[in-house]
mmCIF file of N, CA, C and O in Angstrom:
data_model
loop_
_atom_site.group_PDB
_atom_site.id
_atom_site.type_symbol
_atom_site.label_atom_id
_atom_site.label_comp_id
_atom_site.label_asym_id
_atom_site.label_seq_id
_atom_site.Cartn_x
_atom_site.Cartn_y
_atom_site.Cartn_z
ATOM 1 N N MET A 1 -16.865 -5.297 16.320
ATOM 2 C CA MET A 1 -16.373 -5.588 14.994
ATOM 3 C C MET A 1 -14.851 -5.796 15.054
ATOM 4 O O MET A 1 -14.147 -5.073 15.739
ATOM 5 N N LYS A 2 -14.371 -6.787 14.334
ATOM 6 C CA LYS A 2 -12.941 -7.059 14.297
ATOM 7 C C LYS A 2 -12.216 -5.985 13.513
ATOM 8 O O LYS A 2 -12.757 -5.387 12.591
ATOM 9 N N LYS A 3 -10.967 -5.740 13.885
ATOM 10 C CA LYS A 3 -10.130 -4.777 13.178
ATOM 11 C C LYS A 3 -9.126 -5.537 12.325
ATOM 12 O O LYS A 3 -8.590 -6.553 12.737
ATOM 13 N N TYR A 4 -8.902 -5.036 11.114
ATOM 14 C CA TYR A 4 -7.991 -5.678 10.183
ATOM 15 C C TYR A 4 -6.971 -4.670 9.667
ATOM 16 O O TYR A 4 -7.180 -3.463 9.747
ATOM 17 N N GLU A 5 -5.897 -5.206 9.141
ATOM 18 C CA GLU A 5 -4.841 -4.391 8.561
ATOM 19 C C GLU A 5 -4.397 -5.054 7.262
ATOM 20 O O GLU A 5 -4.278 -6.272 7.188
ATOM 21 N N ILE A 6 -4.175 -4.244 6.234
ATOM 22 C CA ILE A 6 -3.663 -4.774 4.976
ATOM 23 C C ILE A 6 -2.472 -3.901 4.566
ATOM 24 O O ILE A 6 -2.538 -2.679 4.656
ATOM 25 N N MET A 7 -1.392 -4.546 4.190
ATOM 26 C CA MET A 7 -0.223 -3.825 3.697
ATOM 27 C C MET A 7 0.007 -4.251 2.260
ATOM 28 O O MET A 7 -0.095 -5.419 1.929
ATOM 29 N N TYR A 8 0.304 -3.293 1.419
ATOM 30 C CA TYR A 8 0.591 -3.611 0.034
ATOM 31 C C TYR A 8 1.816 -2.837 -0.420
ATOM 32 O O TYR A 8 2.152 -1.793 0.131
ATOM 33 N N ILE A 9 2.481 -3.412 -1.401
ATOM 34 C CA ILE A 9 3.693 -2.797 -1.922
ATOM 35 C C ILE A 9 3.446 -2.340 -3.353
ATOM 36 O O ILE A 9 2.748 -3.005 -4.113
ATOM 37 N N ILE A 10 3.999 -1.176 -3.676
ATOM 38 C CA ILE A 10 3.802 -0.577 -4.990
ATOM 39 C C ILE A 10 5.154 -0.450 -5.667
ATOM 40 O O ILE A 10 6.143 -0.052 -5.040
ATOM 41 N N ASN A 11 5.190 -0.760 -6.935
ATOM 42 C CA ASN A 11 6.412 -0.683 -7.720
ATOM 43 C C ASN A 11 6.999 0.726 -7.636
ATOM 44 O O ASN A 11 6.267 1.708 -7.777
ATOM 45 N N PRO A 12 8.311 0.854 -7.421
ATOM 46 C CA PRO A 12 8.904 2.190 -7.275
ATOM 47 C C PRO A 12 8.910 3.010 -8.555
ATOM 48 O O PRO A 12 9.124 4.215 -8.516
ATOM 49 N N THR A 13 8.641 2.396 -9.695
ATOM 50 C CA THR A 13 8.618 3.151 -10.947
ATOM 51 C C THR A 13 7.304 3.908 -11.147
ATOM 52 O O THR A 13 7.227 4.759 -12.021
ATOM 53 N N VAL A 14 6.297 3.628 -10.311
ATOM 54 C CA VAL A 14 5.023 4.339 -10.392
ATOM 55 C C VAL A 14 5.216 5.729 -9.774
ATOM 56 O O VAL A 14 5.700 5.855 -8.655
ATOM 57 N N LEU A 15 4.842 6.764 -10.506
ATOM 58 C CA LEU A 15 4.997 8.133 -10.020
ATOM 59 C C LEU A 15 4.016 8.418 -8.892
ATOM 60 O O LEU A 15 3.052 7.683 -8.676
ATOM 61 N N GLU A 16 4.245 9.520 -8.179
ATOM 62 C CA GLU A 16 3.438 9.843 -7.004
ATOM 63 C C GLU A 16 1.951 9.967 -7.325
ATOM 64 O O GLU A 16 1.109 9.480 -6.564
ATOM 65 N N GLU A 17 1.607 10.584 -8.465
ATOM 66 C CA GLU A 17 0.197 10.712 -8.833
ATOM 67 C C GLU A 17 -0.419 9.334 -9.072
ATOM 68 O O GLU A 17 -1.560 9.074 -8.715
ATOM 69 N N GLY A 18 0.352 8.451 -9.682
ATOM 70 C CA GLY A 18 -0.109 7.092 -9.928
ATOM 71 C C GLY A 18 -0.286 6.314 -8.638
ATOM 72 O O GLY A 18 -1.212 5.507 -8.515
ATOM 73 N N ARG A 19 0.613 6.545 -7.681
ATOM 74 C CA ARG A 19 0.488 5.882 -6.372
ATOM 75 C C ARG A 19 -0.779 6.310 -5.664
ATOM 76 O O ARG A 19 -1.505 5.480 -5.115
ATOM 77 N N ASP A 20 -1.044 7.631 -5.673
ATOM 78 C CA ASP A 20 -2.258 8.129 -5.023
ATOM 79 C C ASP A 20 -3.506 7.552 -5.676
ATOM 80 O O ASP A 20 -4.456 7.182 -4.985
ATOM 81 N N GLU A 21 -3.506 7.452 -6.994
ATOM 82 C CA GLU A 21 -4.642 6.869 -7.711
ATOM 83 C C GLU A 21 -4.813 5.390 -7.346
ATOM 84 O O GLU A 21 -5.926 4.917 -7.122
ATOM 85 N N LEU A 22 -3.703 4.668 -7.263
ATOM 86 C CA LEU A 22 -3.750 3.250 -6.899
ATOM 87 C C LEU A 22 -4.264 3.066 -5.477
ATOM 88 O O LEU A 22 -5.099 2.193 -5.213
ATOM 89 N N ILE A 23 -3.803 3.903 -4.570
ATOM 90 C CA ILE A 23 -4.275 3.844 -3.177
ATOM 91 C C ILE A 23 -5.773 4.132 -3.120
ATOM 92 O O ILE A 23 -6.515 3.451 -2.408
ATOM 93 N N ASN A 24 -6.237 5.117 -3.883
ATOM 94 C CA ASN A 24 -7.676 5.427 -3.928
ATOM 95 C C ASN A 24 -8.487 4.268 -4.497
ATOM 96 O O ASN A 24 -9.581 3.975 -4.019
ATOM 97 N N GLN A 25 -7.951 3.589 -5.505
ATOM 98 C CA GLN A 25 -8.642 2.429 -6.078
ATOM 99 C C GLN A 25 -8.751 1.302 -5.049
ATOM 100 O O GLN A 25 -9.801 0.652 -4.938
ATOM 101 N N ILE A 26 -7.681 1.069 -4.302
ATOM 102 C CA ILE A 26 -7.714 0.014 -3.277
ATOM 103 C C ILE A 26 -8.707 0.388 -2.185
ATOM 104 O O ILE A 26 -9.485 -0.451 -1.725
ATOM 105 N N ASN A 27 -8.702 1.661 -1.762
ATOM 106 C CA ASN A 27 -9.656 2.105 -0.747
ATOM 107 C C ASN A 27 -11.091 1.949 -1.243
ATOM 108 O O ASN A 27 -11.971 1.518 -0.489
ATOM 109 N N SER A 28 -11.335 2.270 -2.512
ATOM 110 C CA SER A 28 -12.677 2.113 -3.082
ATOM 111 C C SER A 28 -13.093 0.647 -3.113
ATOM 112 O O SER A 28 -14.246 0.317 -2.813
ATOM 113 N N LEU A 29 -12.171 -0.222 -3.469
ATOM 114 C CA LEU A 29 -12.454 -1.657 -3.497
ATOM 115 C C LEU A 29 -12.824 -2.164 -2.103
ATOM 116 O O LEU A 29 -13.783 -2.920 -1.943
ATOM 117 N N LEU A 30 -12.076 -1.723 -1.100
ATOM 118 C CA LEU A 30 -12.356 -2.155 0.270
ATOM 119 C C LEU A 30 -13.712 -1.645 0.751
ATOM 120 O O LEU A 30 -14.495 -2.405 1.324
ATOM 121 N N THR A 31 -13.998 -0.367 0.518
ATOM 122 C CA THR A 31 -15.276 0.183 0.983
ATOM 123 C C THR A 31 -16.458 -0.401 0.215
ATOM 124 O O THR A 31 -17.535 -0.570 0.783
ATOM 125 N N ALA A 32 -16.256 -0.737 -1.062
ATOM 126 C CA ALA A 32 -17.330 -1.354 -1.842
ATOM 127 C C ALA A 32 -17.679 -2.739 -1.304
ATOM 128 O O ALA A 32 -18.797 -3.215 -1.482
ATOM 129 N N ASN A 33 -16.738 -3.369 -0.620
ATOM 130 C CA ASN A 33 -16.974 -4.690 -0.059
ATOM 131 C C ASN A 33 -17.267 -4.647 1.441
ATOM 132 O O ASN A 33 -17.125 -5.646 2.137
ATOM 133 N N GLY A 34 -17.659 -3.471 1.950
ATOM 134 C CA GLY A 34 -18.154 -3.371 3.313
ATOM 135 C C GLY A 34 -17.158 -2.926 4.356
ATOM 136 O O GLY A 34 -17.498 -2.844 5.529
ATOM 137 N N ALA A 35 -15.948 -2.594 3.989
ATOM 138 C CA ALA A 35 -14.949 -2.161 4.969
ATOM 139 C C ALA A 35 -15.120 -0.672 5.265
ATOM 140 O O ALA A 35 -15.496 0.111 4.399
ATOM 141 N N THR A 36 -14.870 -0.295 6.495
ATOM 142 C CA THR A 36 -14.821 1.100 6.885
ATOM 143 C C THR A 36 -13.372 1.416 7.212
ATOM 144 O O THR A 36 -12.835 0.941 8.205
ATOM 145 N N ILE A 37 -12.735 2.205 6.379
ATOM 146 C CA ILE A 37 -11.309 2.470 6.531
ATOM 147 C C ILE A 37 -11.095 3.484 7.640
ATOM 148 O O ILE A 37 -11.609 4.606 7.592
ATOM 149 N N ALA A 38 -10.338 3.078 8.650
ATOM 150 C CA ALA A 38 -10.049 3.947 9.786
ATOM 151 C C ALA A 38 -8.850 4.843 9.512
ATOM 152 O O ALA A 38 -8.852 6.018 9.886
ATOM 153 N N LYS A 39 -7.833 4.292 8.843
ATOM 154 C CA LYS A 39 -6.620 5.063 8.615
ATOM 155 C C LYS A 39 -5.831 4.454 7.462
ATOM 156 O O LYS A 39 -5.809 3.245 7.290
ATOM 157 N N THR A 40 -5.174 5.305 6.679
ATOM 158 C CA THR A 40 -4.267 4.876 5.618
ATOM 159 C C THR A 40 -2.914 5.494 5.906
ATOM 160 O O THR A 40 -2.820 6.704 6.091
ATOM 161 N N GLU A 41 -1.888 4.676 5.975
ATOM 162 C CA GLU A 41 -0.530 5.160 6.225
ATOM 163 C C GLU A 41 0.344 4.892 5.010
ATOM 164 O O GLU A 41 0.418 3.766 4.541
ATOM 165 N N LYS A 42 0.996 5.930 4.525
ATOM 166 C CA LYS A 42 1.985 5.775 3.464
ATOM 167 C C LYS A 42 3.353 5.696 4.139
ATOM 168 O O LYS A 42 3.795 6.663 4.745
ATOM 169 N N TRP A 43 3.987 4.553 4.049
ATOM 170 C CA TRP A 43 5.282 4.354 4.695
ATOM 171 C C TRP A 43 6.428 4.909 3.867
ATOM 172 O O TRP A 43 7.529 5.047 4.341
ATOM 173 N N GLY A 44 6.172 5.155 2.602
ATOM 174 C CA GLY A 44 7.220 5.656 1.728
ATOM 175 C C GLY A 44 8.026 4.524 1.119
ATOM 176 O O GLY A 44 7.710 3.344 1.274
ATOM 177 N N GLU A 45 9.082 4.892 0.413
ATOM 178 C CA GLU A 45 9.918 3.882 -0.243
ATOM 179 C C GLU A 45 10.854 3.265 0.793
ATOM 180 O O GLU A 45 11.547 3.967 1.512
ATOM 181 N N ARG A 46 10.850 1.952 0.854
ATOM 182 C CA ARG A 46 11.657 1.223 1.832
ATOM 183 C C ARG A 46 12.516 0.172 1.143
ATOM 184 O O ARG A 46 12.129 -0.379 0.110
ATOM 185 N N LYS A 47 13.641 -0.107 1.734
ATOM 186 C CA LYS A 47 14.514 -1.161 1.234
ATOM 187 C C LYS A 47 13.926 -2.506 1.647
ATOM 188 O O LYS A 47 13.494 -2.683 2.787
ATOM 189 N N LEU A 48 13.915 -3.446 0.713
ATOM 190 C CA LEU A 48 13.370 -4.774 0.977
ATOM 191 C C LEU A 48 14.464 -5.718 1.457
ATOM 192 O O LEU A 48 15.651 -5.515 1.188
ATOM 193 N N ALA A 49 14.069 -6.767 2.149
ATOM 194 C CA ALA A 49 15.026 -7.766 2.633
ATOM 195 C C ALA A 49 15.613 -8.566 1.473
ATOM 196 O O ALA A 49 16.747 -9.026 1.542
ATOM 197 N N TYR A 50 14.843 -8.719 0.409
ATOM 198 C CA TYR A 50 15.313 -9.422 -0.791
ATOM 199 C C TYR A 50 14.646 -8.772 -1.999
ATOM 200 O O TYR A 50 13.570 -8.204 -1.899
ATOM 201 N N PRO A 51 15.308 -8.812 -3.148
ATOM 202 C CA PRO A 51 14.748 -8.156 -4.340
ATOM 203 C C PRO A 51 13.480 -8.838 -4.853
ATOM 204 O O PRO A 51 13.341 -10.049 -4.775
ATOM 205 N N ILE A 52 12.568 -8.023 -5.361
ATOM 206 C CA ILE A 52 11.373 -8.496 -6.042
ATOM 207 C C ILE A 52 11.446 -7.925 -7.453
ATOM 208 O O ILE A 52 11.538 -6.707 -7.624
ATOM 209 N N ASP A 53 11.415 -8.785 -8.446
ATOM 210 C CA ASP A 53 11.567 -8.374 -9.846
ATOM 211 C C ASP A 53 12.834 -7.543 -10.051
ATOM 212 O O ASP A 53 12.835 -6.525 -10.742
ATOM 213 N N LYS A 54 13.892 -7.956 -9.391
ATOM 214 C CA LYS A 54 15.224 -7.339 -9.492
ATOM 215 C C LYS A 54 15.273 -5.909 -8.965
ATOM 216 O O LYS A 54 16.174 -5.154 -9.284
ATOM 217 N N LYS A 55 14.315 -5.526 -8.123
ATOM 218 C CA LYS A 55 14.321 -4.207 -7.505
ATOM 219 C C LYS A 55 14.451 -4.387 -5.998
ATOM 220 O O LYS A 55 13.804 -5.237 -5.406
ATOM 221 N N LYS A 56 15.311 -3.575 -5.391
ATOM 222 C CA LYS A 56 15.609 -3.739 -3.970
ATOM 223 C C LYS A 56 14.797 -2.837 -3.055
ATOM 224 O O LYS A 56 14.922 -2.913 -1.850
ATOM 225 N N SER A 57 13.964 -1.951 -3.629
ATOM 226 C CA SER A 57 13.122 -1.097 -2.798
ATOM 227 C C SER A 57 11.722 -1.011 -3.399
ATOM 228 O O SER A 57 11.537 -1.214 -4.594
ATOM 229 N N ARG A 58 10.760 -0.722 -2.565
ATOM 230 C CA ARG A 58 9.356 -0.592 -2.974
ATOM 231 C C ARG A 58 8.693 0.464 -2.097
ATOM 232 O O ARG A 58 9.153 0.766 -0.999
ATOM 233 N N PHE A 59 7.580 0.995 -2.568
ATOM 234 C CA PHE A 59 6.767 1.932 -1.806
ATOM 235 C C PHE A 59 5.745 1.115 -1.014
ATOM 236 O O PHE A 59 5.033 0.306 -1.585
ATOM 237 N N LEU A 60 5.679 1.327 0.299
ATOM 238 C CA LEU A 60 4.765 0.563 1.157
ATOM 239 C C LEU A 60 3.621 1.430 1.639
ATOM 240 O O LEU A 60 3.792 2.617 1.921
ATOM 241 N N CYS A 61 2.458 0.820 1.766
ATOM 242 C CA CYS A 61 1.269 1.512 2.249
ATOM 243 C C CYS A 61 0.442 0.525 3.088
ATOM 244 O O CYS A 61 0.418 -0.673 2.796
ATOM 245 N N THR A 62 -0.197 1.036 4.129
ATOM 246 C CA THR A 62 -1.002 0.200 5.021
ATOM 247 C C THR A 62 -2.374 0.829 5.219
ATOM 248 O O THR A 62 -2.477 2.032 5.397
ATOM 249 N N ASN A 63 -3.407 0.002 5.189
ATOM 250 C CA ASN A 63 -4.775 0.421 5.517
ATOM 251 C C ASN A 63 -5.215 -0.308 6.774
ATOM 252 O O ASN A 63 -4.977 -1.505 6.922
ATOM 253 N N TYR A 64 -5.870 0.423 7.650
ATOM 254 C CA TYR A 64 -6.479 -0.157 8.851
ATOM 255 C C TYR A 64 -7.981 -0.014 8.715
ATOM 256 O O TYR A 64 -8.490 1.051 8.413
ATOM 257 N N PHE A 65 -8.697 -1.117 8.893
ATOM 258 C CA PHE A 65 -10.150 -1.075 8.800
ATOM 259 C C PHE A 65 -10.759 -2.069 9.729
ATOM 260 O O PHE A 65 -10.126 -2.876 10.328
#
C-alpha cells in the first residue's frame, strides 16, 4: 500500500481546544474514506514565508497514512 502525507494549516486565532477538535474532524474524514492514519504530528505555530489573510504565522499539522 502506498504511503501518503497531508499537511494543513490552521488559523492562529483558533484556540487549542478548537484545534484538537479540527484535527479530530480531519482524522475522521480521512478514516471514513478508507485511510489508516499512522501518525499525526502537531508542528505548532510557525512563521510563514509570506502572509496569508494578513497573518504571518499559522499552526501546522501533518498526518501520515
